[in-house]
Amino acid sequence: MNLSEYFAKPVHAEPLSEPVLASSDSVPAPIGRPTVRFMLSHPAHVIALGLGAGLSRIAPGTSGTLWAWAAFVALAPWLNDAQWAWVIGLSLPIGWWACTLTARHMGVMDPGSIVWDEVVAFWLVLWLISPTGLAGQALAFGLFRFFDAVKPGPVGWADQLFHHLDPQTDTSAWRKAGFGILLDDLVAAGCTVLVIALWRFGV
């Protein structure tokens, strides 16, 4: 199998109860809940689905954030601040690529099972508020999940920014959608850090 065949290979997931036919090659038929087979069919899927956290049938966003927290705690003894900056910095463009490709393969602009946005955004939160103990990290977790789930103010604006896209008329729609998947979680991360900073400084 050559490289072009690999990147164009079909994906697998649980079918929808009423399958939707694609109207063109650029707009695939939406698929149902992704499966392990779908995740392993492409490296972008593995990344976007948070190494399996996004396969959770209950609150995949929360599962992805918990995975990010566990990974941060596990890696903290081995990575200093500068190394974490590199990890997060590289995770953003890689995540953009992975989220774009996975969303396109699923035929959905912002699939709930894509959790790399939660992963990299919560890593950013934990990195910016460090050093802090588990209690501080738990507070950050609660705040981040609130902003990401409820989407107040600027988070809601960022979430809706690219929802109007139509892949049939906009050739860059999937790339914009991939960026949008990351954007609202990064805004949620910023809101989380702002609240913690205000609390720390007694504002």
mmCIF file with all atom_site columns, C-alpha atoms in Angstrom:
data_model
loop_
_atom_site.group_PDB
_atom_site.id
_atom_site.type_symbol
_atom_site.label_atom_id
_atom_site.label_alt_id
_atom_site.label_comp_id
_atom_site.label_asym_id
_atom_site.label_entity_id
_atom_site.label_seq_id
_atom_site.pdbx_PDB_ins_code
_atom_site.Cartn_x
_atom_site.Cartn_y
_atom_site.Cartn_z
_atom_site.occupancy
_atom_site.B_iso_or_equiv
_atom_site.pdbx_formal_charge
_atom_site.auth_seq_id
_atom_site.auth_comp_id
_atom_site.auth_asym_id
_atom_site.auth_atom_id
_atom_site.pdbx_PDB_model_num
ATOM 1   C CA . MET A 1 1   ? 0.000   0.000  0.000  1.00 0.00 ? 1   MET A CA 1
ATOM 2   C CA . ASN A 1 2   ? 1.489   3.335  -0.991 1.00 0.00 ? 2   ASN A CA 1
ATOM 3   C CA . LEU A 1 3   ? 1.196   6.522  1.072  1.00 0.00 ? 3   LEU A CA 1
ATOM 4   C CA . SER A 1 4   ? -1.656  8.022  -0.943 1.00 0.00 ? 4   SER A CA 1
ATOM 5   C CA . GLU A 1 5   ? -3.696  4.825  -0.588 1.00 0.00 ? 5   GLU A CA 1
ATOM 6   C CA . TYR A 1 6   ? -3.073  4.790  3.167  1.00 0.00 ? 6   TYR A CA 1
ATOM 7   C CA . PHE A 1 7   ? -4.311  8.336  3.689  1.00 0.00 ? 7   PHE A CA 1
ATOM 8   C CA . ALA A 1 8   ? -7.373  7.667  1.550  1.00 0.00 ? 8   ALA A CA 1
ATOM 9   C CA . LYS A 1 9   ? -8.298  4.356  3.136  1.00 0.00 ? 9   LYS A CA 1
ATOM 10  C CA . PRO A 1 10  ? -11.903 3.944  4.322  1.00 0.00 ? 10  PRO A CA 1
ATOM 11  C CA . VAL A 1 11  ? -12.806 4.377  7.959  1.00 0.00 ? 11  VAL A CA 1
ATOM 12  C CA . HIS A 1 12  ? -14.958 2.231  10.200 1.00 0.00 ? 12  HIS A CA 1
ATOM 13  C CA . ALA A 1 13  ? -17.440 3.115  12.907 1.00 0.00 ? 13  ALA A CA 1
ATOM 14  C CA . GLU A 1 14  ? -20.799 2.064  14.205 1.00 0.00 ? 14  GLU A CA 1
ATOM 15  C CA . PRO A 1 15  ? -23.371 3.019  11.562 1.00 0.00 ? 15  PRO A CA 1
ATOM 16  C CA . LEU A 1 16  ? -26.113 5.542  12.135 1.00 0.00 ? 16  LEU A CA 1
ATOM 17  C CA . SER A 1 17  ? -29.596 4.142  12.516 1.00 0.00 ? 17  SER A CA 1
ATOM 18  C CA . GLU A 1 18  ? -30.494 5.940  9.282  1.00 0.00 ? 18  GLU A CA 1
ATOM 19  C CA . PRO A 1 19  ? -27.369 6.191  7.121  1.00 0.00 ? 19  PRO A CA 1
ATOM 20  C CA . VAL A 1 20  ? -26.852 9.540  5.409  1.00 0.00 ? 20  VAL A CA 1
ATOM 21  C CA . LEU A 1 21  ? -25.511 9.374  1.874  1.00 0.00 ? 21  LEU A CA 1
ATOM 22  C CA . ALA A 1 22  ? -22.685 11.706 0.922  1.00 0.00 ? 22  ALA A CA 1
ATOM 23  C CA . SER A 1 23  ? -23.489 14.187 -1.788 1.00 0.00 ? 23  SER A CA 1
ATOM 24  C CA . SER A 1 24  ? -19.893 14.476 -2.959 1.00 0.00 ? 24  SER A CA 1
ATOM 25  C CA . ASP A 1 25  ? -16.447 13.084 -2.305 1.00 0.00 ? 25  ASP A CA 1
ATOM 26  C CA . SER A 1 26  ? -15.590 16.125 -0.163 1.00 0.00 ? 26  SER A CA 1
ATOM 27  C CA . VAL A 1 27  ? -18.598 15.634 2.098  1.00 0.00 ? 27  VAL A CA 1
ATOM 28  C CA . PRO A 1 28  ? -18.571 12.020 3.363  1.00 0.00 ? 28  PRO A CA 1
ATOM 29  C CA . ALA A 1 29  ? -21.634 10.427 4.872  1.00 0.00 ? 29  ALA A CA 1
ATOM 30  C CA . PRO A 1 30  ? -21.666 11.114 8.633  1.00 0.00 ? 30  PRO A CA 1
ATOM 31  C CA . ILE A 1 31  ? -20.789 8.052  10.674 1.00 0.00 ? 31  ILE A CA 1
ATOM 32  C CA . GLY A 1 32  ? -21.979 7.041  14.098 1.00 0.00 ? 32  GLY A CA 1
ATOM 33  C CA . ARG A 1 33  ? -19.983 6.503  17.253 1.00 0.00 ? 33  ARG A CA 1
ATOM 34  C CA . PRO A 1 34  ? -16.341 5.748  16.350 1.00 0.00 ? 34  PRO A CA 1
ATOM 35  C CA . THR A 1 35  ? -14.995 2.310  17.186 1.00 0.00 ? 35  THR A CA 1
ATOM 36  C CA . VAL A 1 36  ? -11.566 0.992  18.084 1.00 0.00 ? 36  VAL A CA 1
ATOM 37  C CA . ARG A 1 37  ? -11.241 -0.179 14.483 1.00 0.00 ? 37  ARG A CA 1
ATOM 38  C CA . PHE A 1 38  ? -11.950 3.343  13.234 1.00 0.00 ? 38  PHE A CA 1
ATOM 39  C CA . MET A 1 39  ? -9.434  4.815  15.679 1.00 0.00 ? 39  MET A CA 1
ATOM 40  C CA . LEU A 1 40  ? -6.679  2.424  14.618 1.00 0.00 ? 40  LEU A CA 1
ATOM 41  C CA . SER A 1 41  ? -7.356  2.918  10.902 1.00 0.00 ? 41  SER A CA 1
ATOM 42  C CA . HIS A 1 42  ? -5.327  6.145  10.809 1.00 0.00 ? 42  HIS A CA 1
ATOM 43  C CA . PRO A 1 43  ? -2.758  7.785  13.140 1.00 0.00 ? 43  PRO A CA 1
ATOM 44  C CA . ALA A 1 44  ? -4.720  11.046 13.032 1.00 0.00 ? 44  ALA A CA 1
ATOM 45  C CA . HIS A 1 45  ? -7.700  9.226  14.550 1.00 0.00 ? 45  HIS A CA 1
ATOM 46  C CA . VAL A 1 46  ? -5.559  7.906  17.410 1.00 0.00 ? 46  VAL A CA 1
ATOM 47  C CA . ILE A 1 47  ? -4.424  11.434 18.239 1.00 0.00 ? 47  ILE A CA 1
ATOM 48  C CA . ALA A 1 48  ? -7.783  13.159 17.774 1.00 0.00 ? 48  ALA A CA 1
ATOM 49  C CA . LEU A 1 49  ? -9.603  10.547 19.863 1.00 0.00 ? 49  LEU A CA 1
ATOM 50  C CA . GLY A 1 50  ? -7.110  10.983 22.700 1.00 0.00 ? 50  GLY A CA 1
ATOM 51  C CA . LEU A 1 51  ? -5.608  7.491  22.440 1.00 0.00 ? 51  LEU A CA 1
ATOM 52  C CA . GLY A 1 52  ? -9.069  6.062  23.062 1.00 0.00 ? 52  GLY A CA 1
ATOM 53  C CA . ALA A 1 53  ? -10.468 8.513  25.618 1.00 0.00 ? 53  ALA A CA 1
ATOM 54  C CA . GLY A 1 54  ? -12.843 9.833  22.976 1.00 0.00 ? 54  GLY A CA 1
ATOM 55  C CA . LEU A 1 55  ? -14.381 6.381  22.551 1.00 0.00 ? 55  LEU A CA 1
ATOM 56  C CA . SER A 1 56  ? -16.075 6.746  25.937 1.00 0.00 ? 56  SER A CA 1
ATOM 57  C CA . ARG A 1 57  ? -19.851 6.461  25.630 1.00 0.00 ? 57  ARG A CA 1
ATOM 58  C CA . ILE A 1 58  ? -20.317 8.816  28.588 1.00 0.00 ? 58  ILE A CA 1
ATOM 59  C CA . ALA A 1 59  ? -18.904 12.365 28.579 1.00 0.00 ? 59  ALA A CA 1
ATOM 60  C CA . PRO A 1 60  ? -15.962 11.865 26.194 1.00 0.00 ? 60  PRO A CA 1
ATOM 61  C CA . GLY A 1 61  ? -14.841 15.455 26.800 1.00 0.00 ? 61  GLY A CA 1
ATOM 62  C CA . THR A 1 62  ? -14.521 14.772 30.513 1.00 0.00 ? 62  THR A CA 1
ATOM 63  C CA . SER A 1 63  ? -12.726 11.497 29.765 1.00 0.00 ? 63  SER A CA 1
ATOM 64  C CA . GLY A 1 64  ? -10.274 13.338 27.525 1.00 0.00 ? 64  GLY A CA 1
ATOM 65  C CA . THR A 1 65  ? -9.623  15.952 30.206 1.00 0.00 ? 65  THR A CA 1
ATOM 66  C CA . LEU A 1 66  ? -9.051  13.251 32.832 1.00 0.00 ? 66  LEU A CA 1
ATOM 67  C CA . TRP A 1 67  ? -6.615  11.528 30.463 1.00 0.00 ? 67  TRP A CA 1
ATOM 68  C CA . ALA A 1 68  ? -4.780  14.831 29.997 1.00 0.00 ? 68  ALA A CA 1
ATOM 69  C CA . TRP A 1 69  ? -4.581  15.312 33.761 1.00 0.00 ? 69  TRP A CA 1
ATOM 70  C CA . ALA A 1 70  ? -3.256  11.798 34.356 1.00 0.00 ? 70  ALA A CA 1
ATOM 71  C CA . ALA A 1 71  ? -0.686  12.177 31.573 1.00 0.00 ? 71  ALA A CA 1
ATOM 72  C CA . PHE A 1 72  ? 0.475   15.528 32.955 1.00 0.00 ? 72  PHE A CA 1
ATOM 73  C CA . VAL A 1 73  ? 0.944   14.116 36.458 1.00 0.00 ? 73  VAL A CA 1
ATOM 74  C CA . ALA A 1 74  ? 2.771   11.064 35.077 1.00 0.00 ? 74  ALA A CA 1
ATOM 75  C CA . LEU A 1 75  ? 5.113   13.125 32.886 1.00 0.00 ? 75  LEU A CA 1
ATOM 76  C CA . ALA A 1 76  ? 5.688   16.011 35.307 1.00 0.00 ? 76  ALA A CA 1
ATOM 77  C CA . PRO A 1 77  ? 8.751   14.416 36.981 1.00 0.00 ? 77  PRO A CA 1
ATOM 78  C CA . TRP A 1 78  ? 10.427  14.013 33.591 1.00 0.00 ? 78  TRP A CA 1
ATOM 79  C CA . LEU A 1 79  ? 9.602   17.294 31.839 1.00 0.00 ? 79  LEU A CA 1
ATOM 80  C CA . ASN A 1 80  ? 10.609  20.786 32.922 1.00 0.00 ? 80  ASN A CA 1
ATOM 81  C CA . ASP A 1 81  ? 8.725   23.966 32.019 1.00 0.00 ? 81  ASP A CA 1
ATOM 82  C CA . ALA A 1 82  ? 10.614  24.509 28.777 1.00 0.00 ? 82  ALA A CA 1
ATOM 83  C CA . GLN A 1 83  ? 10.042  20.925 27.664 1.00 0.00 ? 83  GLN A CA 1
ATOM 84  C CA . TRP A 1 84  ? 6.330   21.212 28.439 1.00 0.00 ? 84  TRP A CA 1
ATOM 85  C CA . ALA A 1 85  ? 6.239   24.353 26.320 1.00 0.00 ? 85  ALA A CA 1
ATOM 86  C CA . TRP A 1 86  ? 7.644   22.333 23.414 1.00 0.00 ? 86  TRP A CA 1
ATOM 87  C CA . VAL A 1 87  ? 5.171   19.491 23.982 1.00 0.00 ? 87  VAL A CA 1
ATOM 88  C CA . ILE A 1 88  ? 2.201   21.851 24.032 1.00 0.00 ? 88  ILE A CA 1
ATOM 89  C CA . GLY A 1 89  ? 3.530   23.935 21.156 1.00 0.00 ? 89  GLY A CA 1
ATOM 90  C CA . LEU A 1 90  ? 3.941   20.859 18.950 1.00 0.00 ? 90  LEU A CA 1
ATOM 91  C CA . SER A 1 91  ? 0.614   19.410 20.072 1.00 0.00 ? 91  SER A CA 1
ATOM 92  C CA . LEU A 1 92  ? -1.280  22.364 18.610 1.00 0.00 ? 92  LEU A CA 1
ATOM 93  C CA . PRO A 1 93  ? -0.360  22.027 14.895 1.00 0.00 ? 93  PRO A CA 1
ATOM 94  C CA . ILE A 1 94  ? -0.358  18.230 15.148 1.00 0.00 ? 94  ILE A CA 1
ATOM 95  C CA . GLY A 1 95  ? -3.770  18.405 16.794 1.00 0.00 ? 95  GLY A CA 1
ATOM 96  C CA . TRP A 1 96  ? -5.071  20.756 14.108 1.00 0.00 ? 96  TRP A CA 1
ATOM 97  C CA . TRP A 1 97  ? -4.051  18.240 11.451 1.00 0.00 ? 97  TRP A CA 1
ATOM 98  C CA . ALA A 1 98  ? -5.466  15.277 13.378 1.00 0.00 ? 98  ALA A CA 1
ATOM 99  C CA . CYS A 1 99  ? -8.759  16.975 14.247 1.00 0.00 ? 99  CYS A CA 1
ATOM 100 C CA . THR A 1 100 ? -9.217  18.209 10.672 1.00 0.00 ? 100 THR A CA 1
ATOM 101 C CA . LEU A 1 101 ? -8.647  14.789 9.136  1.00 0.00 ? 101 LEU A CA 1
ATOM 102 C CA . THR A 1 102 ? -10.708 12.890 11.698 1.00 0.00 ? 102 THR A CA 1
ATOM 103 C CA . ALA A 1 103 ? -13.651 15.279 11.446 1.00 0.00 ? 103 ALA A CA 1
ATOM 104 C CA . ARG A 1 104 ? -13.556 14.975 7.650  1.00 0.00 ? 104 ARG A CA 1
ATOM 105 C CA . HIS A 1 105 ? -13.417 11.173 7.822  1.00 0.00 ? 105 HIS A CA 1
ATOM 106 C CA . MET A 1 106 ? -16.386 11.196 10.216 1.00 0.00 ? 106 MET A CA 1
ATOM 107 C CA . GLY A 1 107 ? -18.307 13.673 8.066  1.00 0.00 ? 107 GLY A CA 1
ATOM 108 C CA . VAL A 1 108 ? -19.052 15.854 11.111 1.00 0.00 ? 108 VAL A CA 1
ATOM 109 C CA . MET A 1 109 ? -17.681 19.359 11.674 1.00 0.00 ? 109 MET A CA 1
ATOM 110 C CA . ASP A 1 110 ? -17.167 19.015 15.439 1.00 0.00 ? 110 ASP A CA 1
ATOM 111 C CA . PRO A 1 111 ? -17.564 15.404 16.629 1.00 0.00 ? 111 PRO A CA 1
ATOM 112 C CA . GLY A 1 112 ? -17.930 15.020 20.381 1.00 0.00 ? 112 GLY A CA 1
ATOM 113 C CA . SER A 1 113 ? -15.579 12.033 20.294 1.00 0.00 ? 113 SER A CA 1
ATOM 114 C CA . ILE A 1 114 ? -12.652 14.235 19.221 1.00 0.00 ? 114 ILE A CA 1
ATOM 115 C CA . VAL A 1 115 ? -10.987 15.086 22.533 1.00 0.00 ? 115 VAL A CA 1
ATOM 116 C CA . TRP A 1 116 ? -7.475  16.197 21.568 1.00 0.00 ? 116 TRP A CA 1
ATOM 117 C CA . ASP A 1 117 ? -8.742  19.755 22.010 1.00 0.00 ? 117 ASP A CA 1
ATOM 118 C CA . GLU A 1 118 ? -9.495  19.038 25.672 1.00 0.00 ? 118 GLU A CA 1
ATOM 119 C CA . VAL A 1 119 ? -6.153  17.279 26.104 1.00 0.00 ? 119 VAL A CA 1
ATOM 120 C CA . VAL A 1 120 ? -3.903  20.043 24.806 1.00 0.00 ? 120 VAL A CA 1
ATOM 121 C CA . ALA A 1 121 ? -6.018  22.836 26.339 1.00 0.00 ? 121 ALA A CA 1
ATOM 122 C CA . PHE A 1 122 ? -5.921  21.269 29.809 1.00 0.00 ? 122 PHE A CA 1
ATOM 123 C CA . TRP A 1 123 ? -2.193  20.627 29.489 1.00 0.00 ? 123 TRP A CA 1
ATOM 124 C CA . LEU A 1 124 ? -1.880  24.351 28.821 1.00 0.00 ? 124 LEU A CA 1
ATOM 125 C CA . VAL A 1 125 ? -3.899  25.146 31.954 1.00 0.00 ? 125 VAL A CA 1
ATOM 126 C CA . LEU A 1 126 ? -1.849  22.830 34.182 1.00 0.00 ? 126 LEU A CA 1
ATOM 127 C CA . TRP A 1 127 ? 1.417   24.145 32.751 1.00 0.00 ? 127 TRP A CA 1
ATOM 128 C CA . LEU A 1 128 ? 0.453   27.798 33.287 1.00 0.00 ? 128 LEU A CA 1
ATOM 129 C CA . ILE A 1 129 ? -0.756  27.344 36.886 1.00 0.00 ? 129 ILE A CA 1
ATOM 130 C CA . SER A 1 130 ? 2.250   25.241 37.941 1.00 0.00 ? 130 SER A CA 1
ATOM 131 C CA . PRO A 1 131 ? 3.573   24.706 40.503 1.00 0.00 ? 131 PRO A CA 1
ATOM 132 C CA . THR A 1 132 ? 0.409   23.599 42.237 1.00 0.00 ? 132 THR A CA 1
ATOM 133 C CA . GLY A 1 133 ? -0.748  20.546 44.138 1.00 0.00 ? 133 GLY A CA 1
ATOM 134 C CA . LEU A 1 134 ? -3.514  18.085 43.369 1.00 0.00 ? 134 LEU A CA 1
ATOM 135 C CA . ALA A 1 135 ? -6.100  20.330 45.044 1.00 0.00 ? 135 ALA A CA 1
ATOM 136 C CA . GLY A 1 136 ? -5.178  23.197 42.740 1.00 0.00 ? 136 GLY A CA 1
ATOM 137 C CA . GLN A 1 137 ? -5.234  20.885 39.742 1.00 0.00 ? 137 GLN A CA 1
ATOM 138 C CA . ALA A 1 138 ? -8.662  19.587 40.775 1.00 0.00 ? 138 ALA A CA 1
ATOM 139 C CA . LEU A 1 139 ? -9.939  23.164 40.962 1.00 0.00 ? 139 LEU A CA 1
ATOM 140 C CA . ALA A 1 140 ? -8.529  23.811 37.492 1.00 0.00 ? 140 ALA A CA 1
ATOM 141 C CA . PHE A 1 141 ? -10.216 20.637 36.229 1.00 0.00 ? 141 PHE A CA 1
ATOM 142 C CA . GLY A 1 142 ? -13.602 21.728 37.560 1.00 0.00 ? 142 GLY A CA 1
ATOM 143 C CA . LEU A 1 143 ? -13.297 25.241 36.148 1.00 0.00 ? 143 LEU A CA 1
ATOM 144 C CA . PHE A 1 144 ? -12.110 24.027 32.767 1.00 0.00 ? 144 PHE A CA 1
ATOM 145 C CA . ARG A 1 145 ? -14.929 21.506 32.455 1.00 0.00 ? 145 ARG A CA 1
ATOM 146 C CA . PHE A 1 146 ? -17.423 24.227 33.397 1.00 0.00 ? 146 PHE A CA 1
ATOM 147 C CA . PHE A 1 147 ? -16.171 26.630 30.744 1.00 0.00 ? 147 PHE A CA 1
ATOM 148 C CA . ASP A 1 148 ? -15.873 23.890 28.114 1.00 0.00 ? 148 ASP A CA 1
ATOM 149 C CA . ALA A 1 149 ? -19.308 22.375 28.761 1.00 0.00 ? 149 ALA A CA 1
ATOM 150 C CA . VAL A 1 150 ? -21.408 25.466 29.516 1.00 0.00 ? 150 VAL A CA 1
ATOM 151 C CA . LYS A 1 151 ? -19.528 27.688 27.039 1.00 0.00 ? 151 LYS A CA 1
ATOM 152 C CA . PRO A 1 152 ? -20.308 31.089 28.541 1.00 0.00 ? 152 PRO A CA 1
ATOM 153 C CA . GLY A 1 153 ? -19.420 34.332 26.769 1.00 0.00 ? 153 GLY A CA 1
ATOM 154 C CA . PRO A 1 154 ? -16.238 34.122 24.694 1.00 0.00 ? 154 PRO A CA 1
ATOM 155 C CA . VAL A 1 155 ? -16.162 30.313 24.793 1.00 0.00 ? 155 VAL A CA 1
ATOM 156 C CA . GLY A 1 156 ? -19.583 30.137 23.165 1.00 0.00 ? 156 GLY A CA 1
ATOM 157 C CA . TRP A 1 157 ? -18.521 32.702 20.574 1.00 0.00 ? 157 TRP A CA 1
ATOM 158 C CA . ALA A 1 158 ? -15.438 30.645 19.685 1.00 0.00 ? 158 ALA A CA 1
ATOM 159 C CA . ASP A 1 159 ? -17.502 27.449 19.559 1.00 0.00 ? 159 ASP A CA 1
ATOM 160 C CA . GLN A 1 160 ? -19.966 28.920 17.038 1.00 0.00 ? 160 GLN A CA 1
ATOM 161 C CA . LEU A 1 161 ? -17.382 30.749 14.934 1.00 0.00 ? 161 LEU A CA 1
ATOM 162 C CA . PHE A 1 162 ? -16.999 28.031 12.294 1.00 0.00 ? 162 PHE A CA 1
ATOM 163 C CA . HIS A 1 163 ? -20.308 26.174 12.612 1.00 0.00 ? 163 HIS A CA 1
ATOM 164 C CA . HIS A 1 164 ? -21.721 27.849 9.494  1.00 0.00 ? 164 HIS A CA 1
ATOM 165 C CA . LEU A 1 165 ? -19.138 26.255 7.204  1.00 0.00 ? 165 LEU A CA 1
ATOM 166 C CA . ASP A 1 166 ? -20.284 24.230 4.199  1.00 0.00 ? 166 ASP A CA 1
ATOM 167 C CA . PRO A 1 167 ? -17.680 21.845 2.699  1.00 0.00 ? 167 PRO A CA 1
ATOM 168 C CA . GLN A 1 168 ? -19.637 21.809 -0.552 1.00 0.00 ? 168 GLN A CA 1
ATOM 169 C CA . THR A 1 169 ? -19.014 25.517 -1.136 1.00 0.00 ? 169 THR A CA 1
ATOM 170 C CA . ASP A 1 170 ? -15.865 26.163 0.911  1.00 0.00 ? 170 ASP A CA 1
ATOM 171 C CA . THR A 1 171 ? -12.832 24.058 -0.002 1.00 0.00 ? 171 THR A CA 1
ATOM 172 C CA . SER A 1 172 ? -11.086 25.042 3.241  1.00 0.00 ? 172 SER A CA 1
ATOM 173 C CA . ALA A 1 173 ? -14.084 24.227 5.451  1.00 0.00 ? 173 ALA A CA 1
ATOM 174 C CA . TRP A 1 174 ? -12.573 21.124 7.052  1.00 0.00 ? 174 TRP A CA 1
ATOM 175 C CA . ARG A 1 175 ? -9.309  22.923 7.898  1.00 0.00 ? 175 ARG A CA 1
ATOM 176 C CA . LYS A 1 176 ? -11.272 25.764 9.455  1.00 0.00 ? 176 LYS A CA 1
ATOM 177 C CA . ALA A 1 177 ? -13.403 23.253 11.342 1.00 0.00 ? 177 ALA A CA 1
ATOM 178 C CA . GLY A 1 178 ? -10.270 21.556 12.681 1.00 0.00 ? 178 GLY A CA 1
ATOM 179 C CA . PHE A 1 179 ? -9.009  24.901 13.936 1.00 0.00 ? 179 PHE A CA 1
ATOM 180 C CA . GLY A 1 180 ? -12.407 25.659 15.432 1.00 0.00 ? 180 GLY A CA 1
ATOM 181 C CA . ILE A 1 181 ? -12.394 22.362 17.331 1.00 0.00 ? 181 ILE A CA 1
ATOM 182 C CA . LEU A 1 182 ? -9.254  23.526 19.124 1.00 0.00 ? 182 LEU A CA 1
ATOM 183 C CA . LEU A 1 183 ? -10.196 27.201 19.468 1.00 0.00 ? 183 LEU A CA 1
ATOM 184 C CA . ASP A 1 184 ? -13.098 27.053 21.921 1.00 0.00 ? 184 ASP A CA 1
ATOM 185 C CA . ASP A 1 185 ? -11.140 24.773 24.266 1.00 0.00 ? 185 ASP A CA 1
ATOM 186 C CA . LEU A 1 186 ? -8.164  27.132 24.170 1.00 0.00 ? 186 LEU A CA 1
ATOM 187 C CA . VAL A 1 187 ? -10.507 30.006 25.043 1.00 0.00 ? 187 VAL A CA 1
ATOM 188 C CA . ALA A 1 188 ? -11.924 27.865 27.874 1.00 0.00 ? 188 ALA A CA 1
ATOM 189 C CA . ALA A 1 189 ? -8.350  27.288 29.039 1.00 0.00 ? 189 ALA A CA 1
ATOM 190 C CA . GLY A 1 190 ? -7.709  31.036 29.004 1.00 0.00 ? 190 GLY A CA 1
ATOM 191 C CA . CYS A 1 191 ? -10.841 31.693 31.060 1.00 0.00 ? 191 CYS A CA 1
ATOM 192 C CA . THR A 1 192 ? -9.802  29.003 33.545 1.00 0.00 ? 192 THR A CA 1
ATOM 193 C CA . VAL A 1 193 ? -6.337  30.481 34.001 1.00 0.00 ? 193 VAL A CA 1
ATOM 194 C CA . LEU A 1 194 ? -7.796  33.993 34.338 1.00 0.00 ? 194 LEU A CA 1
ATOM 195 C CA . VAL A 1 195 ? -10.165 32.930 37.136 1.00 0.00 ? 195 VAL A CA 1
ATOM 196 C CA . ILE A 1 196 ? -7.358  31.143 38.992 1.00 0.00 ? 196 ILE A CA 1
ATOM 197 C CA . ALA A 1 197 ? -5.046  34.146 38.577 1.00 0.00 ? 197 ALA A CA 1
ATOM 198 C CA . LEU A 1 198 ? -7.691  36.529 39.935 1.00 0.00 ? 198 LEU A CA 1
ATOM 199 C CA . TRP A 1 199 ? -8.293  34.198 42.886 1.00 0.00 ? 199 TRP A CA 1
ATOM 200 C CA . ARG A 1 200 ? -4.566  33.899 43.631 1.00 0.00 ? 200 ARG A CA 1
ATOM 201 C CA . PHE A 1 201 ? -4.096  37.656 43.590 1.00 0.00 ? 201 PHE A CA 1
ATOM 202 C CA . GLY A 1 202 ? -7.191  38.197 45.719 1.00 0.00 ? 202 GLY A CA 1
ATOM 203 C CA . VAL A 1 203 ? -9.075  40.220 43.134 1.00 0.00 ? 203 VAL A CA 1
#
